[in-house]
mmCIF file of C-alpha atoms and ligand atoms in Angstrom:
data_model
loop_
_atom_site.group_PDB
_atom_site.id
_atom_site.type_symbol
_atom_site.label_atom_id
_atom_site.label_comp_id
_atom_site.label_asym_id
_atom_site.label_seq_id
_atom_site.Cartn_x
_atom_site.Cartn_y
_atom_site.Cartn_z
ATOM 1 C CA UNK A 1 -0.012 -0.028 -0.027
ATOM 2 C CA UNK A 2 1.472 3.358 -1.077
ATOM 3 C CA UNK A 3 0.748 6.580 0.696
ATOM 4 C CA UNK A 4 0.444 9.389 -1.774
ATOM 5 C CA UNK A 5 1.656 12.633 -0.313
ATOM 6 C CA UNK A 6 0.345 15.848 -2.185
ATOM 7 C CA UNK A 7 3.399 17.576 -3.413
ATOM 8 C CA UNK A 8 3.627 21.183 -2.069
ATOM 9 C CA UNK A 9 2.406 23.528 -4.602
ATOM 10 C CA UNK A 10 5.059 25.807 -5.566
ATOM 11 C CA UNK A 11 4.173 26.373 -9.230
ATOM 12 C CA UNK A 12 3.366 29.993 -9.740
ATOM 13 C CA UNK A 13 -0.138 30.815 -10.881
ATOM 14 C CA UNK A 14 1.076 32.725 -13.995
ATOM 15 C CA UNK A 15 3.998 34.804 -15.170
ATOM 16 C CA UNK A 16 3.527 38.719 -15.705
ATOM 17 C CA UNK A 17 4.900 38.520 -19.116
ATOM 18 C CA UNK A 18 2.423 36.092 -20.348
ATOM 19 C CA UNK A 19 -0.341 38.301 -19.556
ATOM 20 C CA UNK A 20 -2.016 40.394 -22.087
ATOM 21 C CA UNK A 21 -1.497 44.098 -21.989
ATOM 22 C CA UNK A 22 -4.927 44.644 -20.706
ATOM 23 C CA UNK A 23 -4.482 41.980 -17.846
ATOM 24 C CA UNK A 24 -1.056 43.526 -16.910
ATOM 25 C CA UNK A 25 -2.722 46.922 -16.674
ATOM 26 C CA UNK A 26 -5.532 45.385 -14.563
ATOM 27 C CA UNK A 27 -3.148 43.534 -12.378
ATOM 28 C CA UNK A 28 -0.994 46.628 -11.828
ATOM 29 C CA UNK A 29 -4.009 48.602 -10.990
ATOM 30 C CA UNK A 30 -5.408 46.192 -8.593
ATOM 31 C CA UNK A 31 -2.207 45.574 -6.818
ATOM 32 C CA UNK A 32 -1.688 49.268 -6.423
ATOM 33 C CA UNK A 33 -5.071 49.629 -4.965
ATOM 34 C CA UNK A 34 -4.238 46.795 -2.407
ATOM 35 C CA UNK A 35 -1.126 48.635 -1.450
ATOM 36 C CA UNK A 36 -2.928 51.798 -0.925
ATOM 37 C CA UNK A 37 -5.873 50.282 0.750
ATOM 38 C CA UNK A 38 -6.671 51.803 4.270
ATOM 39 C CA UNK A 39 -9.151 49.120 5.389
ATOM 40 C CA UNK A 40 -9.518 45.475 5.018
ATOM 41 C CA UNK A 41 -12.607 45.538 2.768
ATOM 42 C CA UNK A 42 -10.815 47.712 0.130
ATOM 43 C CA UNK A 43 -7.700 45.580 0.339
ATOM 44 C CA UNK A 44 -9.770 42.270 -0.128
ATOM 45 C CA UNK A 45 -11.771 43.727 -3.061
ATOM 46 C CA UNK A 46 -8.471 44.895 -4.658
ATOM 47 C CA UNK A 47 -6.911 41.391 -4.214
ATOM 48 C CA UNK A 48 -9.880 39.944 -5.726
ATOM 49 C CA UNK A 49 -9.626 42.009 -8.698
ATOM 50 C CA UNK A 50 -5.918 41.336 -9.043
ATOM 51 C CA UNK A 51 -6.908 37.520 -9.070
ATOM 52 C CA UNK A 52 -9.545 38.155 -11.781
ATOM 53 C CA UNK A 53 -6.944 40.175 -13.815
ATOM 54 C CA UNK A 54 -4.904 36.958 -14.173
ATOM 55 C CA UNK A 55 -7.940 34.637 -14.466
ATOM 56 C CA UNK A 56 -8.150 33.360 -11.070
ATOM 57 C CA UNK A 57 -10.943 33.385 -8.559
ATOM 58 C CA UNK A 58 -9.390 33.853 -5.142
ATOM 59 C CA UNK A 59 -10.800 32.184 -2.146
ATOM 60 C CA UNK A 60 -11.884 34.747 0.458
ATOM 61 C CA UNK A 61 -8.806 35.902 2.289
ATOM 62 C CA UNK A 62 -6.439 34.614 -0.297
ATOM 63 C CA UNK A 63 -3.620 36.976 -1.523
ATOM 64 C CA UNK A 64 -1.407 36.912 -4.568
ATOM 65 C CA UNK A 65 1.771 38.702 -5.092
ATOM 66 C CA UNK A 66 4.292 39.155 -7.923
ATOM 67 C CA UNK A 67 7.780 38.008 -7.095
ATOM 68 C CA UNK A 68 9.777 40.873 -5.660
ATOM 69 C CA UNK A 69 13.018 39.169 -6.147
ATOM 70 C CA UNK A 70 15.890 41.773 -6.691
ATOM 71 C CA UNK A 71 18.407 39.375 -8.018
ATOM 72 C CA UNK A 72 16.682 38.544 -11.328
ATOM 73 C CA UNK A 73 13.936 39.464 -13.587
ATOM 74 C CA UNK A 74 11.538 36.915 -12.336
ATOM 75 C CA UNK A 75 7.991 37.554 -13.217
ATOM 76 C CA UNK A 76 6.119 34.893 -11.300
ATOM 77 C CA UNK A 77 2.814 35.750 -9.800
ATOM 78 C CA UNK A 78 1.800 33.310 -7.068
ATOM 79 C CA UNK A 79 -0.617 32.634 -4.196
ATOM 80 C CA UNK A 80 1.142 33.934 -0.952
ATOM 81 C CA UNK A 81 0.126 30.734 0.847
ATOM 82 C CA UNK A 82 2.538 28.866 -1.492
ATOM 83 C CA UNK A 83 5.089 26.784 0.211
ATOM 84 C CA UNK A 84 8.769 27.786 0.060
ATOM 85 C CA UNK A 85 8.404 31.650 -0.209
ATOM 86 C CA UNK A 86 10.644 34.060 1.468
ATOM 87 C CA UNK A 87 9.044 37.315 2.877
ATOM 88 C CA UNK A 88 11.315 40.081 1.721
ATOM 89 C CA UNK A 89 9.413 42.839 3.331
ATOM 90 C CA UNK A 90 6.327 43.348 5.527
ATOM 91 C CA UNK A 91 4.504 46.426 5.438
ATOM 92 C CA UNK A 92 2.339 47.574 8.289
ATOM 93 C CA UNK A 93 -0.763 47.340 6.283
ATOM 94 C CA UNK A 94 -0.715 46.267 2.752
ATOM 95 C CA UNK A 95 1.018 43.892 0.415
ATOM 96 C CA UNK A 96 3.954 41.877 1.643
ATOM 97 C CA UNK A 97 6.857 41.397 -0.696
ATOM 98 C CA UNK A 98 7.922 37.957 -1.441
ATOM 99 C CA UNK A 99 10.443 35.995 -3.428
ATOM 100 C CA UNK A 100 8.839 33.134 -5.312
ATOM 101 C CA UNK A 101 9.523 29.655 -4.430
ATOM 102 C CA UNK A 102 11.948 29.220 -7.244
ATOM 103 C CA UNK A 103 14.005 32.200 -6.430
ATOM 104 C CA UNK A 104 13.895 31.279 -2.644
ATOM 105 C CA UNK A 105 15.468 28.052 -3.698
ATOM 106 C CA UNK A 106 17.896 29.311 -6.171
ATOM 107 C CA UNK A 107 19.140 32.624 -4.540
ATOM 108 C CA UNK A 108 17.413 33.406 -1.260
ATOM 109 C CA UNK A 109 17.659 36.913 0.125
ATOM 110 C CA UNK A 110 17.957 37.588 3.821
ATOM 111 C CA UNK A 111 14.759 39.373 5.014
ATOM 112 C CA UNK A 112 15.374 42.863 6.350
ATOM 113 C CA UNK A 113 14.398 43.434 9.995
HETATM 114 ZN ZN1 LIG B 2 10.747 34.719 -8.311
HETATM 115 ZN ZN1 LIG B 3 15.026 35.682 -8.468
#
């Protein structure tokens, strides 16, 4: 009898450069709105829109982020609940900046205090 263990999902949802111009614009706008949100409702609505922009309907409370790697030109967009991410920066209120699983694996950054 074999036990099948679900592999951790580290695949990005999409890549920014694979999006159409319109989708890139919608994604950028939504992420900016999330960054600037000053309450949870606005933030969640903006996140939802960011998901729609890349063709994903996010579960309530789910967040996505573009890879914020500073060592390469990575364009991965991923669910922030993905295993293996590194948090580069945490803001008091708003979007955290992450390195995607591939970057975290290949050239991890040391998070700032
Ligand atoms: Zn990356
Ligand atoms: Zn990288």
